[in-house]
XYZ file of C-alpha atoms in Angstrom:
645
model
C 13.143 3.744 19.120
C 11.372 3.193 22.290
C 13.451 3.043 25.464
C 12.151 0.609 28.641
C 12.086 2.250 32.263
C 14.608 -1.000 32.718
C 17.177 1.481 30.676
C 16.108 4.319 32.275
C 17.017 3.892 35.360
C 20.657 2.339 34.118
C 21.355 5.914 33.082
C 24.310 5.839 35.788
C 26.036 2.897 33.970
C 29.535 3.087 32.186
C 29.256 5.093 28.753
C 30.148 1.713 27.131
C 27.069 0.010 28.641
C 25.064 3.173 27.642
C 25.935 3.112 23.485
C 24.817 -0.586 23.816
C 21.681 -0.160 25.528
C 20.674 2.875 22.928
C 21.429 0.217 20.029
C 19.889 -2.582 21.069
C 16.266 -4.095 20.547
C 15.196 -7.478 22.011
C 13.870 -10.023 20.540
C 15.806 -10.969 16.861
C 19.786 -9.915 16.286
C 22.079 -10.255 13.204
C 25.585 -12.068 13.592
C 28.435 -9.857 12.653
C 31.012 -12.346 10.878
C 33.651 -9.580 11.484
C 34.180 -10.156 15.250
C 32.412 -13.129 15.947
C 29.557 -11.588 18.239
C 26.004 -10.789 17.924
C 25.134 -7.202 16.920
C 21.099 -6.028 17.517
C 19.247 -5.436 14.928
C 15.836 -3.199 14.816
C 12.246 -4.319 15.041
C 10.068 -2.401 13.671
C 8.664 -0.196 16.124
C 4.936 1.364 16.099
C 6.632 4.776 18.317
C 8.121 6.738 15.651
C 7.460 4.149 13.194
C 9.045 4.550 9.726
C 5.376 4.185 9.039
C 4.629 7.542 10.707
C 7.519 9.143 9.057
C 6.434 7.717 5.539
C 2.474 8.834 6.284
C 3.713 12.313 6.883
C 6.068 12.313 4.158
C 2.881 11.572 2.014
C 0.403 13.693 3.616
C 2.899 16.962 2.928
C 3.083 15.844 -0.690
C -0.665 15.870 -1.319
C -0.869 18.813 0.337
C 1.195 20.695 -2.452
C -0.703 18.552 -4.953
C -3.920 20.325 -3.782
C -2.100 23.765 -2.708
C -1.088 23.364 -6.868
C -4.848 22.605 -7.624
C -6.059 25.648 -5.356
C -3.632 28.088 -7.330
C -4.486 27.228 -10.868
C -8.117 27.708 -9.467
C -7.291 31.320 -8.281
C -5.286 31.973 -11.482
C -9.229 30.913 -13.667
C -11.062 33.175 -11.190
C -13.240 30.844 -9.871
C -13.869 27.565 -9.147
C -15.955 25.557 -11.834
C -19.497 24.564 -10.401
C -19.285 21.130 -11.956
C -16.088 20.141 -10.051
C -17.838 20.653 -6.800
C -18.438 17.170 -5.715
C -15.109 16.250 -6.209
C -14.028 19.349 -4.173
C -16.485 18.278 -1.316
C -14.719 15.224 -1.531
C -11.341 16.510 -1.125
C -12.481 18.353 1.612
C -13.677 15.488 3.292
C -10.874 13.214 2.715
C -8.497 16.341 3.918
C -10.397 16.430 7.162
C -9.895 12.886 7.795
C -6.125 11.961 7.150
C -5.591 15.346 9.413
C -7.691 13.831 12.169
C -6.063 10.558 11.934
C -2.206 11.840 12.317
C -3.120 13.714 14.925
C -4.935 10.548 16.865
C -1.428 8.839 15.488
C 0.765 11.083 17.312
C -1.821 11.177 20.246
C -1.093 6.721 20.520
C 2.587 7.612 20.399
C 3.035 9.562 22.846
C 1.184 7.025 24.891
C 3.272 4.555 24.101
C 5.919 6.216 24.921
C 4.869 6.756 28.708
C 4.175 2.762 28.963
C 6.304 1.283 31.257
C 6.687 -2.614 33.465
C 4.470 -1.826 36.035
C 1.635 -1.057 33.288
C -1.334 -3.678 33.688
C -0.865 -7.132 31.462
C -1.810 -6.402 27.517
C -1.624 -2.537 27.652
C 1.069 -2.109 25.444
C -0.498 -4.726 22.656
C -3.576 -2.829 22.600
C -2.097 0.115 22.043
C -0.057 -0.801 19.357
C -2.975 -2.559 17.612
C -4.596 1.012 18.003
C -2.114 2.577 16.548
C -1.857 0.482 14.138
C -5.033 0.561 13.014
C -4.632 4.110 13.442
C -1.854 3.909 10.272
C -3.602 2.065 8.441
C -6.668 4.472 7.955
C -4.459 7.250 7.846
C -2.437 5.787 4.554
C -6.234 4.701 3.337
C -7.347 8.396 3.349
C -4.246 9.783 1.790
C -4.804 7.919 -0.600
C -8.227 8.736 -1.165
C -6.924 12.375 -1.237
C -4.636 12.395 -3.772
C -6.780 10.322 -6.231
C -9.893 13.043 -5.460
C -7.167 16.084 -6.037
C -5.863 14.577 -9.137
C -9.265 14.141 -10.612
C -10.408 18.098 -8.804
C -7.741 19.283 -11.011
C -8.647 17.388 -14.024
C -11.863 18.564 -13.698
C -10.355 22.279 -13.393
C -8.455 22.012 -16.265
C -10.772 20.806 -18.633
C -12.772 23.738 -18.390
C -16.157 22.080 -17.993
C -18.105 25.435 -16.846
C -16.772 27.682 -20.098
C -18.435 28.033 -23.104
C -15.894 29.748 -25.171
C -12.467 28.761 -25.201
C -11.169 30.373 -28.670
C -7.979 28.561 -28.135
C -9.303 24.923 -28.231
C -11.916 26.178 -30.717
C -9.297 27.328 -33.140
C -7.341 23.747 -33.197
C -9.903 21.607 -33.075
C -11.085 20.718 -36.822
C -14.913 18.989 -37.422
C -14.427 15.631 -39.101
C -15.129 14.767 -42.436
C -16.810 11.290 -42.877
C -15.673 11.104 -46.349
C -12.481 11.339 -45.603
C -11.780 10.371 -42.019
C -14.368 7.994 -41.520
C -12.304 4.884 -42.370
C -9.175 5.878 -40.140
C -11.502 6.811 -37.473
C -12.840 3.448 -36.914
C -9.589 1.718 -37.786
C -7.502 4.085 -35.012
C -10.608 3.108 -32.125
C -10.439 -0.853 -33.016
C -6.585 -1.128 -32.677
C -6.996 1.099 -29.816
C -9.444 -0.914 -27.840
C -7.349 -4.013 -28.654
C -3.879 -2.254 -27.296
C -6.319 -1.472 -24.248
C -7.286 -4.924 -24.224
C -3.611 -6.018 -23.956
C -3.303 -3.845 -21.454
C -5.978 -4.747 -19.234
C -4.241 -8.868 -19.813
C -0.999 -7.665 -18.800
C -2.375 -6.668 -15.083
C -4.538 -9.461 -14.742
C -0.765 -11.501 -14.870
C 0.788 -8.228 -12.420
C -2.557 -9.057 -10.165
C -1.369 -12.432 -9.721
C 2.091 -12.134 -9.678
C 3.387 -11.539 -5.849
C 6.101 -9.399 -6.224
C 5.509 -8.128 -9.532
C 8.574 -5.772 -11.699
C 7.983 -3.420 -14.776
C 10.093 -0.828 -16.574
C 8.642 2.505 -14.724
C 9.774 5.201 -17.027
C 8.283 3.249 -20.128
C 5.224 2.570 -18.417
C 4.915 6.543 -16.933
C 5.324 7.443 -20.606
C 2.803 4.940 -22.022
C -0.014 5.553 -19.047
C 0.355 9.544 -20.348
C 0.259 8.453 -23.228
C -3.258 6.494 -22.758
C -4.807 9.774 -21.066
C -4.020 11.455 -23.996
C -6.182 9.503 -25.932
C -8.643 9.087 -23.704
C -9.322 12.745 -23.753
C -9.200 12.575 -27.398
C -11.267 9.866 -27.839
C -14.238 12.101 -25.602
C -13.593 15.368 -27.861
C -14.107 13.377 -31.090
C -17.120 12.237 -29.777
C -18.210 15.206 -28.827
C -17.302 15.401 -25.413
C -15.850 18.680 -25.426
C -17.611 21.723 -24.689
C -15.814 24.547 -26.341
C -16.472 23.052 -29.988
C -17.802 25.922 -32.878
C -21.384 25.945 -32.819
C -21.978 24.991 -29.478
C -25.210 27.378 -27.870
C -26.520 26.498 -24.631
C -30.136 24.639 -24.280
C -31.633 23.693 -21.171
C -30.482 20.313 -20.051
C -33.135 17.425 -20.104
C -34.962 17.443 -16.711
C -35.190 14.003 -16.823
C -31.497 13.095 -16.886
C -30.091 15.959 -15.398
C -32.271 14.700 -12.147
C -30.840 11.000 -12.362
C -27.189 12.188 -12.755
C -27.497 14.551 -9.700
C -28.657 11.809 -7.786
C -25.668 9.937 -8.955
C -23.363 12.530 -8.489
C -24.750 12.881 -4.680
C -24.415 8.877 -4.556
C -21.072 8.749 -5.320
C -19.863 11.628 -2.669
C -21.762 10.066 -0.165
C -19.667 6.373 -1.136
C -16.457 8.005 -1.317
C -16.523 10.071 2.050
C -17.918 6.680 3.495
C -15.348 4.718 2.224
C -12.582 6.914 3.586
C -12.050 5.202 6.836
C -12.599 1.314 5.646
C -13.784 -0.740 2.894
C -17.756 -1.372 2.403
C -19.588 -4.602 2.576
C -19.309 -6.475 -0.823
C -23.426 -6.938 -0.757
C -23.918 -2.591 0.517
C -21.596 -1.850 -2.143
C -22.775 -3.690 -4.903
C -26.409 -2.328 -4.141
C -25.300 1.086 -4.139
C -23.401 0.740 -7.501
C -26.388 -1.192 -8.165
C -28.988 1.937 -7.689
C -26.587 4.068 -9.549
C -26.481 2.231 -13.003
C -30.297 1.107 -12.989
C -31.435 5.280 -12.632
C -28.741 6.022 -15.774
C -29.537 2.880 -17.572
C -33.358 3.299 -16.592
C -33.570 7.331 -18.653
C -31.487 5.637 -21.503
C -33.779 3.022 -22.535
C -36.768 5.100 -21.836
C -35.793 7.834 -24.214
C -32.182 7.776 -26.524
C -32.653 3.686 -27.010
C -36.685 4.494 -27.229
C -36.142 6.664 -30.083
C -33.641 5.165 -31.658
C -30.648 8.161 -31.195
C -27.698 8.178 -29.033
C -26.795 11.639 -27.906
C -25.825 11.028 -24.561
C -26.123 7.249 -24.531
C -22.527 6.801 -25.018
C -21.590 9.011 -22.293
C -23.648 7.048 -19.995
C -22.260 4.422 -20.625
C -18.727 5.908 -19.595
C -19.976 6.989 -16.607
C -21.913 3.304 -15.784
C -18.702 1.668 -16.654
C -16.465 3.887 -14.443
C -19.162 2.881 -11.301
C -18.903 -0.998 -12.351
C -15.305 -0.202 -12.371
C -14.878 1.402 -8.617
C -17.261 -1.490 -7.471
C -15.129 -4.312 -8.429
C -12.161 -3.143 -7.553
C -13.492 -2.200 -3.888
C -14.610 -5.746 -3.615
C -11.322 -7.332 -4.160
C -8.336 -7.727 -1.839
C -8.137 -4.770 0.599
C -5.312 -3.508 0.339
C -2.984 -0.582 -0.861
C -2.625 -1.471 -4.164
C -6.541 -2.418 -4.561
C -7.689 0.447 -2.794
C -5.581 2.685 -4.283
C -7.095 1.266 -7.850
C -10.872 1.728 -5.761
C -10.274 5.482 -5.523
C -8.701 6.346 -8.799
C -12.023 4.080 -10.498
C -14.214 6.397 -8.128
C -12.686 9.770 -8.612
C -12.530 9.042 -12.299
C -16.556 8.446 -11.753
C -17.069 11.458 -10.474
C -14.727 13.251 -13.287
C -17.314 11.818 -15.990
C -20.222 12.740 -13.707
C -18.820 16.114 -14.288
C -18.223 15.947 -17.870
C -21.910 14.315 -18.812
C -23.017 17.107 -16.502
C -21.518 19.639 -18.842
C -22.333 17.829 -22.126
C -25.970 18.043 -20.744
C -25.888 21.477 -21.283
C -24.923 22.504 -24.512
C -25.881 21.282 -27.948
C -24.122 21.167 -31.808
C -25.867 22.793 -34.367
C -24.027 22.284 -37.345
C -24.738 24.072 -41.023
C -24.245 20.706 -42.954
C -25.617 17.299 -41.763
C -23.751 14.895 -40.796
C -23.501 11.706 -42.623
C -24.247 9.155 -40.205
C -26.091 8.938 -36.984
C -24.947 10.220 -33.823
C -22.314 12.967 -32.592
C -19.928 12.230 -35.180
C -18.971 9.400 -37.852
C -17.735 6.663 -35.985
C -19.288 7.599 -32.437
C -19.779 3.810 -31.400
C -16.244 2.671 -32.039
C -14.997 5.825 -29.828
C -17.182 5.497 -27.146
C -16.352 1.828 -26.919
C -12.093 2.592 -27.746
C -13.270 5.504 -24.739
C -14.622 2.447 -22.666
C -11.392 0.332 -22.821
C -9.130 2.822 -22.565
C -10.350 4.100 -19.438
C -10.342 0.691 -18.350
C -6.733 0.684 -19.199
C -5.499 3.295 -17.658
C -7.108 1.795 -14.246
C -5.263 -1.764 -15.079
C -1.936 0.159 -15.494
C -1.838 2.487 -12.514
C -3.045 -0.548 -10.593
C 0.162 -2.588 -12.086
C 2.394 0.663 -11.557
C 1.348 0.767 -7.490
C 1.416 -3.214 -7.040
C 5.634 -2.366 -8.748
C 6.504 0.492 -6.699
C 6.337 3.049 -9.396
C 6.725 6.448 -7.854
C 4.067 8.569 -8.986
C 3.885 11.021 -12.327
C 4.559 14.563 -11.344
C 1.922 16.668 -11.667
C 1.148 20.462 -12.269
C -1.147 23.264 -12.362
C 1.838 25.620 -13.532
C 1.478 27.087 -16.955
C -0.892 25.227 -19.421
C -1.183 21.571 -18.683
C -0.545 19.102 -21.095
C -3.571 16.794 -20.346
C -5.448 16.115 -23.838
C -4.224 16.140 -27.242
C -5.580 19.621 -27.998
C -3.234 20.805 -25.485
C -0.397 19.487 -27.511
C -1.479 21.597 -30.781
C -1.607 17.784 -32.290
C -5.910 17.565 -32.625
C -7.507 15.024 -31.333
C -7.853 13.479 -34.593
C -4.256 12.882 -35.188
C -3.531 11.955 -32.038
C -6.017 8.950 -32.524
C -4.835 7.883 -36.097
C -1.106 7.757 -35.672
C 0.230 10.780 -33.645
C 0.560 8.921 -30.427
C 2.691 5.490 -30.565
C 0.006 3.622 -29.373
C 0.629 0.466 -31.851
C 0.291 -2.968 -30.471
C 3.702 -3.453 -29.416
C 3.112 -0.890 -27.211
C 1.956 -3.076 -24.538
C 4.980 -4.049 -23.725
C 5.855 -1.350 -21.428
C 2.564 -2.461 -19.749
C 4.511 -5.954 -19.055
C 5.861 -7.182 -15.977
C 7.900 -10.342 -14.459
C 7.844 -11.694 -11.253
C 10.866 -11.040 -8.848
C 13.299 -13.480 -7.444
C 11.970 -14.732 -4.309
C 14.005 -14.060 -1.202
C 16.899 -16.722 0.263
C 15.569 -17.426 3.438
C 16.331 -20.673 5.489
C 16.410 -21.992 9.134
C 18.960 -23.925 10.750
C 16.681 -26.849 11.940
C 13.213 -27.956 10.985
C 12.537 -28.799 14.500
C 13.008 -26.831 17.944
C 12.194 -26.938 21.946
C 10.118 -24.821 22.894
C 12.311 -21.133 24.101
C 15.545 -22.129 22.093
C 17.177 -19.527 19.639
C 16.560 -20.599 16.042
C 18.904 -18.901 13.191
C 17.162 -17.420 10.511
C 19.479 -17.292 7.577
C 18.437 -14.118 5.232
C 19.398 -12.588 1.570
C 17.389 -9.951 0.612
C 19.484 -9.212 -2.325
C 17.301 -11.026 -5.001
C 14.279 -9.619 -4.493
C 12.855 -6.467 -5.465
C 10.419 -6.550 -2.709
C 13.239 -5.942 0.182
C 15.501 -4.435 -1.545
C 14.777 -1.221 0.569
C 13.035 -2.998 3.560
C 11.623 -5.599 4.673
C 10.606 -7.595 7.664
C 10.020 -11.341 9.088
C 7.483 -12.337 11.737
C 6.913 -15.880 13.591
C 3.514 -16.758 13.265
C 1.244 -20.135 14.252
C 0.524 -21.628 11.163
C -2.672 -20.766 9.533
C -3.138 -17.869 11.641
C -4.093 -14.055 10.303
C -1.431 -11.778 9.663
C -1.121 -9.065 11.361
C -0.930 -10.370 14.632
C 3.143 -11.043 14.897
C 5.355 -9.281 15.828
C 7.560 -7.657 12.514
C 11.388 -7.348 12.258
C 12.658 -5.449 9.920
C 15.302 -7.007 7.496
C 18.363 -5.169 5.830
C 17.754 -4.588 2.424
C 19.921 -5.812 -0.197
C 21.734 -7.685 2.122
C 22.307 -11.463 3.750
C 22.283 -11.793 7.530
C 22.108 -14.204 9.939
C 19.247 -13.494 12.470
C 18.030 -14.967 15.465
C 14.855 -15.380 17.230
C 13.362 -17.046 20.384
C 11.086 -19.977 19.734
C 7.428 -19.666 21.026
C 7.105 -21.368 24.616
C 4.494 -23.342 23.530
C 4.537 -25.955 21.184
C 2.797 -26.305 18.020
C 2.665 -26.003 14.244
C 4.636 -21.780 13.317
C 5.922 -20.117 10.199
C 8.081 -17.709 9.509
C 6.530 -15.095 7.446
C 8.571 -12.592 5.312
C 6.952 -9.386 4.314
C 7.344 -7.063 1.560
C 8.497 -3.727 2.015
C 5.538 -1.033 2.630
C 6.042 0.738 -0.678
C 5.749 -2.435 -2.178
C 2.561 -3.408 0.007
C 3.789 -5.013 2.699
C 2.650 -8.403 1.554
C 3.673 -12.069 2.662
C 6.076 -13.281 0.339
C 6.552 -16.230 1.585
C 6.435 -18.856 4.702
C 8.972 -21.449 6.242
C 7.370 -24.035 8.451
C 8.718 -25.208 11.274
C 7.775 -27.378 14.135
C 8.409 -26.049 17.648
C 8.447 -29.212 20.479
C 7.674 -29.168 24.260
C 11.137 -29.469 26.599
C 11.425 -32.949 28.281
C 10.373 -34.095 31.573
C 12.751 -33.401 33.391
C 16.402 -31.537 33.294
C 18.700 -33.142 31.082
C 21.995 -31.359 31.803
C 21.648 -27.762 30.749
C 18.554 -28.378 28.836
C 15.855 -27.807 30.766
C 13.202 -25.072 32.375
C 14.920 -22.974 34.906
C 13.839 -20.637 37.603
C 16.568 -17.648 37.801
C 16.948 -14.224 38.559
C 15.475 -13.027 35.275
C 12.698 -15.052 35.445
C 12.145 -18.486 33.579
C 15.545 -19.441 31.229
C 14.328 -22.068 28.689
C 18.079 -23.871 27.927
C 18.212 -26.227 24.995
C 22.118 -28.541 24.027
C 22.777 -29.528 21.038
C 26.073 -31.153 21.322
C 27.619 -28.304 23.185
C 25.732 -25.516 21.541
C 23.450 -24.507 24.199
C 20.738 -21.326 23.401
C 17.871 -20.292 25.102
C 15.447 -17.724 26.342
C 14.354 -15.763 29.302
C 11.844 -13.066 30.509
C 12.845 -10.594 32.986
C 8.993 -10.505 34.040
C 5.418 -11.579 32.752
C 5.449 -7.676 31.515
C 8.502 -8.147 29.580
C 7.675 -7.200 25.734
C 10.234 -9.225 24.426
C 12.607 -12.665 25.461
C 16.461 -11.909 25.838
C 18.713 -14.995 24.474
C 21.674 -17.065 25.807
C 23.910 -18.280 23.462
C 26.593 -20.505 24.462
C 28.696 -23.136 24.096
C 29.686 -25.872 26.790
C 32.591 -27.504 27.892
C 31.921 -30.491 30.081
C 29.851 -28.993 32.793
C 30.155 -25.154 32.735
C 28.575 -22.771 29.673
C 30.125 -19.955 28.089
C 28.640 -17.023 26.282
C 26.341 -14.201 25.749
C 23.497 -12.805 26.895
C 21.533 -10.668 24.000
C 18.621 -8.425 25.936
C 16.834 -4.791 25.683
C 19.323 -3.392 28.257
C 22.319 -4.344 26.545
C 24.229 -7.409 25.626
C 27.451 -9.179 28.145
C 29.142 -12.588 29.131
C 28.163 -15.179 31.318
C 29.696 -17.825 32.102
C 27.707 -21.194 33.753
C 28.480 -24.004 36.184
C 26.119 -26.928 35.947
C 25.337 -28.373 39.348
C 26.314 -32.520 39.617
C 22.582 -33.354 39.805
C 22.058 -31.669 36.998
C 18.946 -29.234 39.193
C 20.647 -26.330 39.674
C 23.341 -24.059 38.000
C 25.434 -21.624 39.135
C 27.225 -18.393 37.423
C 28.442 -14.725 36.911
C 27.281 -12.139 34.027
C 28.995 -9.292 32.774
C 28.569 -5.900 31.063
C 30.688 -6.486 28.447
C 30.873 -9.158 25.714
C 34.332 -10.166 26.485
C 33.297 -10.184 29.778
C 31.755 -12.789 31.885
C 31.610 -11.427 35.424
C 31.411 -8.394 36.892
C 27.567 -7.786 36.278
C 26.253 -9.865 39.195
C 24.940 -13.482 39.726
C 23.066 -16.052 37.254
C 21.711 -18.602 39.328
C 19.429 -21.197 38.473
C 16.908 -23.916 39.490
C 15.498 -26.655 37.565
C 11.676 -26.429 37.075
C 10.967 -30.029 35.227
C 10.083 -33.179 37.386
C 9.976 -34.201 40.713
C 11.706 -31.420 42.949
């Protein structure tokens, strides 16, 4: 944590004096019940943040994720053409988290060179730097390990070979005689477990601290992809089918979707560093679907087939998909949702790219119309389950689900194919995708956190006790922190303190010095998406006008001491100077007309001990080093700053 140029130049102090000043942080502490006496507690620094630590953390992981990627590419021989957007992508998003840890590091390091004599505000607009700084950091992680994920979906579907006697050898052609009726029945209760699905977040959306089983829903979101993929391969989505032969793709389409495909690179490495206007995103997603839409009605719809309509339609649903969720709430678990919708768009750019070019020429006729009996109930089940998928992962962030592992090793398992099931069982009953399935899509709302104040009403500079139990909630269990805001203001602007997870604690602030409407804000962990959970009102009240015993304004040796009495429990605050990050507190007791107790501040924590002058103007007094100590340290003097002098 950051140490002032107050403690550095105590360096020569007793050993005892130095352990305390290396422990202690201004501003909030946490009442040890064992021994009576405050302990310090930590704020939540921006200099080697546990934000910093947790970006890096990240950052290293994604970087295996692609180095994983990159390997099974070497192992192919080459990169697939049709995955090339997405790896401009990656590249792109790489380039940026880089740039922004190293600008991190860069406002850290500045930071850490700030000291009292800096000018007034340089140390808040720093750490709103840097904190912006995190923030687009996390956003384009993010971004990159959504893009890799779908780069190596896109390499392992093997959307550039023609031949793949392995997937041509399991895969079976259907038989509308026989599997028409299944086939139709499998996509309708599959689009209404999708359905479900899709419900189920909508609740997890509006839920504020949202819990679900993790393992159950990691199995059932694999699950899903499984037969999504299916789904597209009955439909004739995949390219290594028997009969396939090459054509030349249709010039018309094949010019729309690379205008697409160019569109939505140029969105993603735009949307990187922040989120887009509603109105410029919604025309952009807007100019996407009317080319694709446009070529459909003009020729498949025109002449009454549907070879590539369905696919399309994937693709103009995945866009609609990325736009909405970019236009809701911005933040990690919505933008998280915004780059898996977009990277999934550019995965079925990449697939109708590859079902342009290749046709089925079957001996026999088919039966019905289009690619294969059934073809509008898959591509809608296709539709909704994609949709799914989205609605879960979102639901899976928003809970603090870690992540499925995934690998390039060996041969992954990524469609149904690749589980020697078919596609065509893994639709019809393979997969335990019944209805009751969507349970493990479910979630319930967290208890909210025990948090109460010991008045409703303070004087403006007296210590309030904030009583804490993180225990009940899932959302602090690991951390956690509390700000005092003004009530109705943005957050963002207070300062955080971090809270003990899984734990109760007594903790004490300073009240503002002005007076006015605050709350109390409590904030969810940051794997949990550092939300407000909730806020405690409280009313903060200007001091009288003049000194009323010790409670009162007073000019001392550590600058202004705001001293409030309750009935013999007297707490205040002071600043050392106007450059002072952070109030130290007094708390006390009195006896008649002379205060006893402790002095909580970033250089270390002592005694002091208080004489009250007859007139009530001035006080008089000792401090110490020590908590069982009240002189020793120097003199506490003080003068009364209310009323006539």
């Amino acid at each position: 944590m950051n140490m002032f140029n107050d403690h550095m130049r105590l360096m020569s102090v007793a050993l005892a004096a130095l352990v305390v000043v290396a422990s202690v942080v201004i501003g909030w502490w946490i009442w040890d019940d064992s021994n009576g006496s405050p302990n310090s507690a930590r704020v939540i620094q921006q200099i080697a943040s546990p934000a910093t630590i947790r970006l890096d953390r990240d950052m290293a992981r994604v970087l295996d994720l692609l180095a994983d990627v990159e390997h099974g590419v070497v192992i192919d021989g080459k990169s697939c053409e049709r995955c090339a957007y997405l790896a401009q992508t990656v590249s792109a998003y790489r380039e940026r988290a880089e740039a922004t840890l190293a600008g991190i590091r860069q406002s850290e390091a500045a930071l850490g060179q700030i000291n009292d004599r800096a000018p007034p505000g340089t140390r808040a607009t720093l750490e709103r730097a840097l904190t912006a700084q995190q923030k687009a950091a996390a956003r384009a992680i993010a971004g990159l390990r959504s893009y890799t994920n779908a780069m190596g979906d896109c390499e392992k579907e093997r959307l550039c070979q023609r031949h793949d006697s392995i997937r041509a050898g399991e895969i079976q052609p259907l038989d509308c005689d026989r599997d028409a009726r299944p086939v139709r029945a499998a996509a309708a209760r599959i689009e209404q477990l999708s359905e479900r699905v899709v419900a189920a977040a909508r609740q997890c959306q509006a839920t504020v601290c949202p819990i679900m089983n993790c393992e159950r829903s990691a199995a059932f979101a694999a699950d899903l992809e499984i037969a999504e993929m299916s789904l597209a391969e009955l439909a004739g989505g995949r390219t290594a089918l028997p009969g396939i032969v090459e054509e030349a793709a249709p010039t018309g389409l094949a010019v729309v979707l690379g205008g697409v495909e160019r569109a939505l690179v140029r969105l993603a490495i735009d949307s990187a560093e922040t989120s887009l206007e509603a109105e410029a995103l919604s025309a952009r997603a807007a100019d996407m679907r009317s080319g694709l839409k446009g070529w459909i009605e003009e020729t498949e719809l025109r002449r009454g087939v549907q070879q590539h309509a369905w696919r399309v339609g994937a693709l103009v649903a995945e866009i609609d998909v990325a736009a909405e969720w970019a236009r809701q709430d911005n933040n990690q678990e919505y933008t998280q949702a915004y780059f898996e919708a977009l990277s999934r768009a550019m995965l079925s750019a990449a697939r109708l790219d590859a079902a342009l070019a290749i046709a089925e020429a079957p001996a026999v006729p088919r039966s019905t119309s289009g690619p294969v009996c059934g073809a509008n109930e898959l591509a809608t089940a296709y539709l909704k389950v994609r949709q799914a998928i989205a609605a879960l992962g979102f639901c899976r962030a928003k809970s603090a689900c870690p992540q499925s592992a995934r690998s390039m090793s060996g041969r992954p398992i990524r469609s149904a194919s690749d589980r020697s099931i078919g596609a065509l069982a893994a639709v019809t009953g393979a997969l335990p995708l019944t209805l009751e399935r969507a349970a493990d899509a479910a979630v319930r709302a967290s208890q909210p956190v025990e948090l109460s104040l010991d008045q409703a009403t303070y004087r403006t500079g007296e210590a309030m006790t904030v009583s804490a139990n993180t225990a009940p909630s899932a959302c602090l269990m690991s951390a956690g922190a509390i700000g005092l805001a003004q009530a109705g203001s943005e957050p963002g602007r207070e300062e955080r303190y971090a809270l003990a997870g899984n734990a109760a604690s007594e903790i004490l602030l300073a009240a503002p010095g002005e007076a006015g409407r605050y709350v109390v804000r409590v904030f969810a962990s940051p794997e949990r998406g550092g939300h407000i959970l909730s806020e405690h009102p409280l009313s903060v009240e200007p001091l009288g006008a003049s000194c009323q015993g010790f409670t009162g304004l007073w000019d001392t040796e550590f600058g202004r001491l705001h001293l409030v009495d309750r009935e013999g429990r007297v707490t205040g605050s002071y600043r050392r100077s106007e450059f002072a990050p952070r109030p130290g507190l007094l708390i006390a007791s009195r006896e008649r007309n002379v205060l006893n107790g402790i002095w909580l501040s970033e250089l270390g924590r002592g005694g002091a001990r208080l004489r009250l002058a007859d007139d009530e103007q001035s006080f008089k007094g000792t401090w110490g080093v020590k908590v069982d100590r009240n002189s020793g340290g120097g003199r506490w003097t003080g003068r009364c700053l209310l009323g006539a002098q």
